[in-house]
Every structure is written in C-alpha cells, then in structure tokens.
Short mmCIF file of C-alpha atoms and ligand atoms in Angstrom, two decimals:
data_model
loop_
_atom_site.label_atom_id
_atom_site.label_comp_id
_atom_site.label_asym_id
_atom_site.label_seq_id
_atom_site.Cartn_x
_atom_site.Cartn_y
_atom_site.Cartn_z
CA UNK A 1 0.55 0.33 0.51
CA UNK A 2 1.68 3.38 -1.53
CA UNK A 3 0.85 5.65 1.32
CA UNK A 4 -1.18 8.06 -0.64
CA UNK A 5 -3.85 4.58 -0.68
CA UNK A 6 -3.63 4.15 2.76
CA UNK A 7 -4.02 7.99 3.45
CA UNK A 8 -7.14 7.59 1.43
CA UNK A 9 -8.77 4.92 2.90
CA UNK A 10 -7.73 5.82 6.12
CA UNK A 11 -9.78 9.80 5.83
CA UNK A 12 -12.91 9.32 7.59
CA UNK A 13 -15.04 10.35 4.66
CA UNK A 14 -19.56 9.71 3.71
CA UNK A 15 -20.66 8.16 1.00
CA UNK A 16 -23.60 9.28 -1.00
CA UNK A 17 -23.66 7.21 -4.08
CA UNK A 18 -24.40 3.47 -2.58
CA UNK A 19 -26.94 1.36 -3.98
CA UNK A 20 -27.21 -1.14 -0.99
CA UNK A 21 -28.48 -3.51 -4.43
CA UNK A 22 -25.18 -2.82 -6.24
CA UNK A 23 -23.07 -4.08 -3.44
CA UNK A 24 -23.77 -8.13 -4.17
CA UNK A 25 -21.09 -9.97 -3.86
CA UNK A 26 -21.41 -12.74 -6.14
CA UNK A 27 -19.63 -15.26 -2.56
CA UNK A 28 -23.44 -13.46 -0.86
CA UNK A 29 -25.46 -14.01 -4.20
CA UNK A 30 -24.05 -17.87 -4.31
CA UNK A 31 -24.87 -18.00 -0.85
CA UNK A 32 -28.48 -16.59 -0.59
CA UNK A 33 -29.47 -18.80 -3.61
CA UNK A 34 -28.34 -21.81 -2.20
CA UNK A 35 -30.49 -20.26 1.36
CA UNK A 36 -33.42 -19.03 -0.45
CA UNK A 37 -34.09 -22.45 -3.29
CA UNK A 38 -32.66 -20.24 -6.50
CA UNK A 39 -31.18 -21.87 -8.77
CA UNK A 40 -28.50 -19.69 -11.14
CA UNK A 41 -27.43 -20.11 -14.09
CA UNK A 42 -23.82 -19.84 -13.46
CA UNK A 43 -21.82 -21.92 -10.96
CA UNK A 44 -18.77 -20.65 -9.19
CA UNK A 45 -17.40 -17.04 -8.96
CA UNK A 46 -15.38 -16.10 -12.01
CA UNK A 47 -18.99 -17.54 -14.34
CA UNK A 48 -20.35 -14.53 -12.88
CA UNK A 49 -18.07 -11.64 -13.06
CA UNK A 50 -17.61 -12.82 -16.84
CA UNK A 51 -21.34 -11.56 -17.14
CA UNK A 52 -19.54 -7.66 -16.03
CA UNK A 53 -19.20 -7.08 -19.58
CA UNK A 54 -21.03 -2.95 -19.40
CA UNK A 55 -20.52 -1.38 -22.06
CA UNK A 56 -23.52 1.75 -20.71
CA UNK A 57 -25.70 2.40 -18.39
CA UNK A 58 -28.27 -0.20 -20.37
CA UNK A 59 -26.19 -3.01 -20.74
CA UNK A 60 -24.56 -2.90 -16.39
CA UNK A 61 -28.86 -2.81 -15.85
CA UNK A 62 -29.50 -5.68 -17.76
CA UNK A 63 -27.04 -7.53 -15.65
CA UNK A 64 -28.05 -6.01 -12.32
CA UNK A 65 -31.66 -6.54 -12.48
CA UNK A 66 -31.72 -10.00 -12.75
CA UNK A 67 -28.58 -10.73 -9.85
CA UNK A 68 -31.54 -9.51 -7.86
CA UNK A 69 -34.45 -12.40 -7.89
CA UNK A 70 -31.85 -14.40 -4.92
CA UNK A 71 -32.78 -10.75 -2.36
CA UNK A 72 -36.22 -12.95 -0.90
CA UNK A 73 -36.61 -12.09 2.79
CA UNK A 74 -35.72 -9.45 5.42
CA UNK A 75 -32.83 -11.47 6.08
CA UNK A 76 -31.76 -11.65 3.14
CA UNK A 77 -31.47 -7.34 3.19
CA UNK A 78 -30.32 -6.88 6.18
CA UNK A 79 -27.16 -9.62 5.16
CA UNK A 80 -26.60 -7.15 2.13
CA UNK A 81 -26.21 -4.27 3.84
CA UNK A 82 -24.66 -5.36 6.49
CA UNK A 83 -21.15 -6.18 4.78
CA UNK A 84 -21.54 -3.42 2.96
CA UNK A 85 -21.44 -1.91 5.94
CA UNK A 86 -18.21 -3.56 7.20
CA UNK A 87 -16.70 -3.27 4.03
CA UNK A 88 -17.39 1.11 4.16
CA UNK A 89 -16.20 0.50 7.50
CA UNK A 90 -12.31 -0.94 6.38
CA UNK A 91 -12.13 1.90 3.75
CA UNK A 92 -13.42 5.13 6.08
CA UNK A 93 -16.74 5.35 5.43
CA UNK A 94 -18.00 6.82 9.02
CA UNK A 95 -21.49 7.88 7.31
CA UNK A 96 -23.11 7.39 4.80
CA UNK A 97 -26.72 7.38 2.68
CA UNK A 98 -27.68 3.79 0.96
CA UNK A 99 -29.89 4.26 -1.65
CA UNK A 100 -32.78 0.96 -2.26
CA UNK A 101 -34.27 0.74 -5.02
CA UNK A 102 -37.58 -1.05 -3.66
CA UNK A 103 -39.56 -1.48 -6.80
CA UNK A 104 -37.27 -3.75 -8.22
CA UNK A 105 -38.67 -5.74 -5.38
CA UNK A 106 -41.96 -4.85 -5.28
CA UNK A 107 -42.08 -5.68 -8.98
CA UNK A 108 -41.35 -9.51 -8.50
CA UNK A 109 -44.34 -9.81 -4.72
CA UNK A 110 -41.50 -9.03 -2.85
CA UNK A 111 -43.03 -6.52 0.26
CA UNK A 112 -42.04 -2.51 0.83
CA UNK A 113 -41.58 -3.80 4.48
CA UNK A 114 -39.95 -6.58 3.73
CA UNK A 115 -37.15 -4.62 2.07
CA UNK A 116 -36.53 -1.83 4.34
CA UNK A 117 -37.22 -3.54 7.26
CA UNK A 118 -33.99 -5.92 6.66
CA UNK A 119 -31.56 -2.61 5.36
CA UNK A 120 -33.20 -0.74 8.31
CA UNK A 121 -31.44 -3.54 10.94
CA UNK A 122 -28.25 -3.35 8.90
CA UNK A 123 -28.00 0.55 9.48
CA UNK A 124 -29.08 0.35 13.27
CA UNK A 125 -26.31 -2.66 13.08
CA UNK A 126 -23.71 -0.03 12.03
CA UNK A 127 -24.56 3.29 14.50
CA UNK A 128 -24.10 0.69 17.63
CA UNK A 129 -20.96 -1.65 16.62
CA UNK A 130 -19.39 0.08 13.75
CA UNK A 131 -20.13 3.57 14.81
CA UNK A 132 -21.29 5.19 11.12
CA UNK A 133 -23.87 7.03 10.78
CA UNK A 134 -26.46 5.18 8.38
CA UNK A 135 -29.01 6.46 6.34
CA UNK A 136 -32.33 5.32 3.55
CA UNK A 137 -32.83 7.10 0.03
CA UNK A 138 -35.81 5.17 -1.87
CA UNK A 139 -34.90 5.95 -5.20
CA UNK A 140 -37.35 5.13 -7.47
CA UNK A 141 -36.81 3.28 -10.32
CA UNK A 142 -37.61 5.50 -13.72
CA UNK A 143 -38.26 2.94 -16.45
CA UNK A 144 -41.68 1.89 -14.37
CA UNK A 145 -45.02 4.55 -14.04
CA UNK A 146 -44.97 8.02 -12.34
CA UNK A 147 -48.14 6.35 -11.06
CA UNK A 148 -46.19 3.32 -9.43
CA UNK A 149 -43.46 5.73 -7.86
CA UNK A 150 -46.78 7.47 -6.50
CA UNK A 151 -47.62 5.52 -4.68
CA UNK A 152 -44.29 3.79 -3.55
CA UNK A 153 -44.11 6.92 -2.21
CA UNK A 154 -47.22 6.37 -0.25
CA UNK A 155 -46.42 3.18 0.82
CA UNK A 156 -43.31 4.33 2.52
CA UNK A 157 -44.98 6.79 4.23
CA UNK A 158 -45.41 4.62 7.20
CA UNK A 159 -41.71 4.43 7.37
CA UNK A 160 -40.86 8.05 7.20
CA UNK A 161 -38.41 8.44 9.68
CA UNK A 162 -36.55 5.47 8.82
CA UNK A 163 -35.84 6.92 5.09
CA UNK A 164 -33.85 10.58 5.00
CA UNK A 165 -34.85 11.48 0.50
CA UNK A 166 -35.56 9.84 -2.22
CA UNK A 167 -34.23 9.18 -5.61
CA UNK A 168 -34.22 8.38 -8.97
CA UNK A 169 -32.35 5.85 -10.85
CA UNK A 170 -32.39 3.04 -13.41
CA UNK A 171 -32.07 3.59 -17.29
CA UNK A 172 -32.40 7.64 -18.48
CA UNK A 173 -32.52 7.26 -21.97
CA UNK A 174 -36.83 8.49 -22.54
CA UNK A 175 -37.43 8.87 -18.56
CA UNK A 176 -36.84 12.16 -18.03
CA UNK A 177 -36.74 14.12 -15.32
CA UNK A 178 -40.12 15.98 -15.72
CA UNK A 179 -41.38 12.21 -15.14
CA UNK A 180 -41.67 12.53 -11.48
CA UNK A 181 -42.18 16.13 -10.92
CA UNK A 182 -44.91 15.82 -9.29
CA UNK A 183 -43.93 12.65 -7.18
CA UNK A 184 -40.85 14.45 -5.87
CA UNK A 185 -42.84 17.65 -5.10
CA UNK A 186 -45.45 15.36 -2.52
CA UNK A 187 -41.77 14.15 -1.65
CA UNK A 188 -40.53 16.98 -0.56
CA UNK A 189 -44.15 18.49 0.56
CA UNK A 190 -42.95 15.21 2.97
CA UNK A 191 -39.92 16.80 4.06
CA UNK A 192 -37.69 14.50 2.30
CA UNK A 193 -34.62 15.42 0.55
CA UNK A 194 -33.74 14.84 -3.19
CA UNK A 195 -31.87 13.96 -5.39
CA UNK A 196 -31.63 12.63 -8.76
CA UNK A 197 -29.41 10.50 -11.35
CA UNK A 198 -27.90 12.75 -14.53
CA UNK A 199 -26.20 10.15 -16.04
CA UNK A 200 -22.89 10.67 -18.25
CA UNK A 201 -23.04 11.59 -21.56
CA UNK A 202 -26.82 10.52 -21.91
CA UNK A 203 -29.27 11.97 -25.28
CA UNK A 204 -30.43 15.71 -23.20
CA UNK A 205 -27.93 14.81 -20.23
CA UNK A 206 -28.36 19.15 -20.24
CA UNK A 207 -31.46 19.07 -20.37
CA UNK A 208 -32.45 17.14 -17.58
CA UNK A 209 -29.14 18.51 -15.22
CA UNK A 210 -31.43 22.20 -15.95
CA UNK A 211 -34.97 20.07 -15.64
CA UNK A 212 -33.60 18.43 -12.01
CA UNK A 213 -31.93 22.05 -10.89
CA UNK A 214 -34.54 24.75 -11.81
CA UNK A 215 -37.62 22.81 -12.21
CA UNK A 216 -37.72 20.00 -9.50
CA UNK A 217 -34.71 21.63 -6.84
CA UNK A 218 -33.10 18.95 -6.26
CA UNK A 219 -30.74 19.10 -3.26
CA UNK A 220 -28.67 17.22 -5.17
CA UNK A 221 -27.83 15.75 -8.17
CA UNK A 222 -26.28 11.97 -8.36
CA UNK A 223 -23.27 11.86 -11.61
CA UNK A 224 -24.05 15.31 -13.27
CA UNK A 225 -20.65 15.76 -14.46
CA UNK A 226 -22.23 16.81 -17.77
CA UNK A 227 -22.57 19.95 -16.60
CA UNK A 228 -18.97 21.35 -17.08
CA UNK A 229 -20.55 21.85 -20.76
CA UNK A 230 -22.55 25.11 -19.65
CA UNK A 231 -20.51 27.15 -17.77
CA UNK A 232 -23.54 29.06 -16.65
CA UNK A 233 -25.28 26.05 -14.93
CA UNK A 234 -22.07 25.51 -13.59
CA UNK A 235 -22.38 29.12 -11.84
CA UNK A 236 -25.95 28.67 -10.60
CA UNK A 237 -25.39 24.79 -8.87
CA UNK A 238 -21.94 26.05 -6.87
CA UNK A 239 -24.08 29.04 -6.25
CA UNK A 240 -26.63 26.88 -4.43
CA UNK A 241 -24.58 24.49 -2.98
CA UNK A 242 -25.16 21.43 -4.90
CA UNK A 243 -23.16 18.39 -4.36
CA UNK A 244 -22.11 15.77 -7.44
CA UNK A 245 -21.86 12.59 -6.13
CA UNK A 246 -19.73 11.48 -8.59
CA UNK A 247 -18.59 7.58 -9.43
CA UNK A 248 -14.98 8.15 -11.28
CA UNK A 249 -14.60 3.70 -11.30
CA UNK A 250 -18.35 3.20 -12.40
CA UNK A 251 -17.62 6.05 -15.27
CA UNK A 252 -14.99 4.07 -16.29
CA UNK A 253 -17.25 1.06 -17.35
CA UNK A 254 -20.42 2.71 -18.44
CA UNK A 255 -18.79 5.54 -20.05
CA UNK A 256 -15.21 4.89 -22.32
CA UNK A 257 -13.24 6.92 -18.86
CA UNK A 258 -13.56 7.91 -15.81
CA UNK A 259 -14.34 11.44 -16.72
CA UNK A 260 -11.41 13.03 -14.74
CA UNK A 261 -11.35 15.91 -16.37
CA UNK A 262 -15.17 16.67 -15.58
CA UNK A 263 -14.39 16.14 -11.96
CA UNK A 264 -11.68 17.70 -11.83
CA UNK A 265 -12.65 20.71 -13.83
CA UNK A 266 -15.80 20.88 -10.85
CA UNK A 267 -13.58 20.88 -8.57
CA UNK A 268 -11.67 23.03 -8.93
CA UNK A 269 -13.71 25.86 -9.44
CA UNK A 270 -14.85 25.36 -5.97
CA UNK A 271 -18.23 22.91 -6.65
CA UNK A 272 -19.52 20.73 -4.15
CA UNK A 273 -18.02 17.36 -6.24
CA UNK A 274 -17.41 14.14 -3.91
CA UNK A 275 -16.65 10.81 -5.18
CA UNK A 276 -18.38 7.87 -4.46
CA UNK A 277 -18.01 4.32 -5.88
CA UNK A 278 -21.63 3.85 -6.73
CA UNK A 279 -22.11 -0.32 -7.60
CA UNK A 280 -18.83 -1.33 -6.44
CA UNK A 281 -19.92 -5.53 -6.00
CA UNK A 282 -20.06 -4.57 -10.42
CA UNK A 283 -17.32 -1.68 -11.04
CA UNK A 284 -14.19 -3.95 -8.50
CA UNK A 285 -13.75 -0.70 -6.00
CA UNK A 286 -15.74 0.78 -2.39
CA UNK A 287 -15.06 4.08 -2.07
CA UNK A 288 -11.05 4.31 -1.04
CA UNK A 289 -10.48 2.72 -4.19
CA UNK A 290 -13.30 4.73 -5.65
CA UNK A 291 -10.15 7.74 -4.45
CA UNK A 292 -7.15 6.09 -5.44
CA UNK A 293 -8.32 5.87 -9.09
CA UNK A 294 -9.48 9.10 -9.09
CA UNK A 295 -6.27 10.27 -7.58
CA UNK A 296 -4.30 8.42 -9.63
CA UNK A 297 -5.65 9.23 -12.87
CA UNK A 298 -6.16 13.05 -11.82
CA UNK A 299 -2.54 13.39 -10.28
CA UNK A 300 -4.44 14.80 -7.43
CA UNK A 301 -2.83 15.96 -4.18
CA UNK A 302 -3.30 14.75 -0.72
CA UNK A 303 -4.64 17.68 0.42
CA UNK A 304 -6.95 17.11 -2.78
CA UNK A 305 -8.73 13.96 -1.37
CA UNK A 306 -8.90 15.91 1.99
CA UNK A 307 -11.59 18.40 -0.26
CA UNK A 308 -13.42 15.74 -1.79
CA UNK A 309 -13.89 14.42 1.82
CA UNK A 310 -14.88 17.82 3.67
CA UNK A 311 -17.65 17.69 0.47
CA UNK A 312 -19.00 14.49 0.71
CA UNK A 313 -19.84 15.91 4.37
CA UNK A 314 -20.79 19.46 2.97
CA UNK A 315 -23.45 17.52 0.38
CA UNK A 316 -24.53 15.35 3.58
CA UNK A 317 -28.32 15.87 4.24
CA UNK A 318 -26.96 15.96 8.41
CA UNK A 319 -27.48 18.83 10.50
CA UNK A 320 -25.22 21.44 10.08
CA UNK A 321 -23.60 21.10 13.77
CA UNK A 322 -22.94 17.13 13.08
CA UNK A 323 -21.43 17.33 8.88
CA UNK A 324 -18.63 20.58 11.58
CA UNK A 325 -18.15 17.72 13.68
CA UNK A 326 -17.30 14.98 10.84
CA UNK A 327 -15.08 17.52 8.70
CA UNK A 328 -13.43 18.33 12.41
CA UNK A 329 -12.42 14.11 12.36
CA UNK A 330 -11.47 14.51 8.81
CA UNK A 331 -9.13 17.46 9.19
CA UNK A 332 -7.53 16.11 12.18
CA UNK A 333 -7.27 13.08 10.49
CA UNK A 334 -4.89 15.17 7.99
CA UNK A 335 -3.15 16.99 10.28
CA UNK A 336 -2.09 14.54 11.96
CA UNK A 337 -0.32 12.96 8.48
CA UNK A 338 1.23 16.20 8.08
CA UNK A 339 -1.17 16.93 4.44
CA UNK A 340 -2.13 20.62 4.22
CA UNK A 341 -5.96 21.56 4.40
CA UNK A 342 -7.69 22.97 1.79
CA UNK A 343 -7.77 27.00 1.29
CA UNK A 344 -11.20 26.66 1.46
CA UNK A 345 -11.11 24.03 4.63
N1 ADE B 1 -29.13 1.87 -10.40
C1 ADE B 1 -27.70 1.29 -10.07
N2 ADE B 1 -26.31 1.92 -10.50
C2 ADE B 1 -27.02 3.07 -11.23
C3 ADE B 1 -26.80 4.09 -12.04
N3 ADE B 1 -25.40 4.11 -12.37
N4 ADE B 1 -27.23 5.10 -13.28
C4 ADE B 1 -29.09 4.83 -12.99
N5 ADE B 1 -29.49 3.36 -12.56
C5 ADE B 1 -28.40 2.68 -11.54
ZN1 ZN B 2 -26.09 5.25 -9.00
#
C-alpha cells in the first residue's frame, strides 16, 4: 500500500452514492441462492464475473436487475447491507446515505416492509457496532410509471423516520426528470431531501440537469458531470451549493473514461463534488478504491483528497452541527498525517 492509498482509505468520509443492490458480491449471491433454493445459471464466482461485460448504463442494468432475484426476505436485505457497511467501514466511511430500489423487489412480489426493515436493521447495527451513521434513500426506478412511483412513495410514508430522502435511478433514456415532477414535489412536501441521477453522456443530459436544478429543485445531483458543458449552469449549482456525487470507476465501466477531467474541472471551480462507489460489487471498487483510482488518474494531491472528503460531508443531509463535527475529524486526520488543509477548509 502506498502512502496515498493508506491515506485515501483512512480518511474519514461520507458515501453519498451507493446502491445497496449494487453491493451484491457473487459469494453472497451464491449463499442467498442456496438459502432460498434459487437455481443460478452461473456456477462459480468467475462465471458470474465473466458476465460483467458492460459498455453502457443499459448493458449494466441488464445484469444488475436479474441478480436481485436471490434477495427474498428481510434477512437477505439485512445481510446485503451489513456486508456492505463492514466493507465501507474498512475503507474509512463514517457516514453513508445509501440508495435502495424497492420497486426492483415489490415488482417481483417482495413486500416493501421486508426490504426496508432488513436494510434498517443493518443501518442500526452499523451505528452500534461500527460507529457509522447510516441512512436510507428510496430511489424510484425511472423506467416504471410515475403512478407506480407515487404509490411507492405512499407506502414509504409509514417508514418516514427511516428514510432521509428520495432519488431517481435506472435507465434515463426516454425517462426524463419531468416525468416524476409531481412525485418529487410530494416527497418534498413530506419532508424528504431530493436527489436524482443525471447519468453520464445521456441523450439530453444537459437539459435534464437544467430541469433537476431549476424545475425540480433537487438538493443534490447523482453523477451530473456533463454540467461542465454549460458554465452558467455550473455557476448556478455552485451558488446553490449543490453536491455532485461522482463515481469515477463506475464512469469507466459505463462510458469510455473515468471523466476525471470533468470532475477535476468542477473541483477546481469550487463545486461541491465528491467521490463515491455507485455499484462496487459490479465495478470492483469500494469508496477508498475510487479515491485512489481517481487520484492516480488525475494526479491529485493528498490535500485534494481532503477537499473531496470535506465536500462529502458538506453535501450530506446531516444537520449542520453533525456536518461540522465530521469535517473536524477529517481535518484532524489530515493534520495528524502532515497533509496541508485545503485553502477553502
Ligand atoms: N442503478 C444502479 N446504478 C445506477 C446508475 N449508476 N445509474 C442509474 N441507475 C442505477
Ligand atoms: Zn448510481
């Protein structure tokens, strides 16, 4: 482990773009399949990994959704999230706001209650045993209807205190943000924070980013780095303090590059960008690995990594007091390692 690797992994950080269903490692997939009596086509870990041949978002999603059939009971959802939280802890995560896709399960007959209670149990255990504050973000699948999203939101209201915000994911093509304007307006009225995926290099990326910023008025944008194409929009995002939850290793799977130039451009302009892992079981990189891969590609300094970690808390949905306490931990960690703090800190 080089010094930068050790520093990147140890740095206290928040994970803000992580799909719990995207943490299903092949070994756990086999264990859950055996427990639930589900036959799988692939028989070995290598055979499963051989199917991870993604060229874009659509080809990734075509592998991602069928794998979820092994998730059946509340215990399965618990095991998935608990395995993730232990890995995240080992890579310096002290706060996690984690996406889950209830419709990927309710659409195949799994009760919403089983999904959310399993995940919640893992979040509570993470606080008790690992000292990680873990929250859930309910994502609507944008390739389903707005009516189904609204019904899911209504079902979620019974679990409001367990869910910090709502998001929008899945296939952006043909499913622009305005399709869900009423659902997000209702979610906001119910007190949820809002975020939406604006995936990389989509048809209409910049229009969708404009809609989420100025029409839906989200609190954060997931990915969203195509915004660099429109300097006026970047200025607006900076003025509003919008967080951009970038995922460099994921980018290199669903596009041709990490998009490191775009992420660095946003970082240097003072936008609230940070680095996350997206679907780490599929892209082979948890959050610390993402920090290292991005730092190597973009030749970042340790001080840049400190700025990314600070941004992760500034863009989080913690209270101001808890954000400040976590940022003080980041600064103490950097100072103890002899790393200069960023000018903006
Ligand atoms: N679901 C899981 N990962 C996703 C991503 N990166 N974009 C859209 N939907 C997703
Ligand atoms: Zn994502």
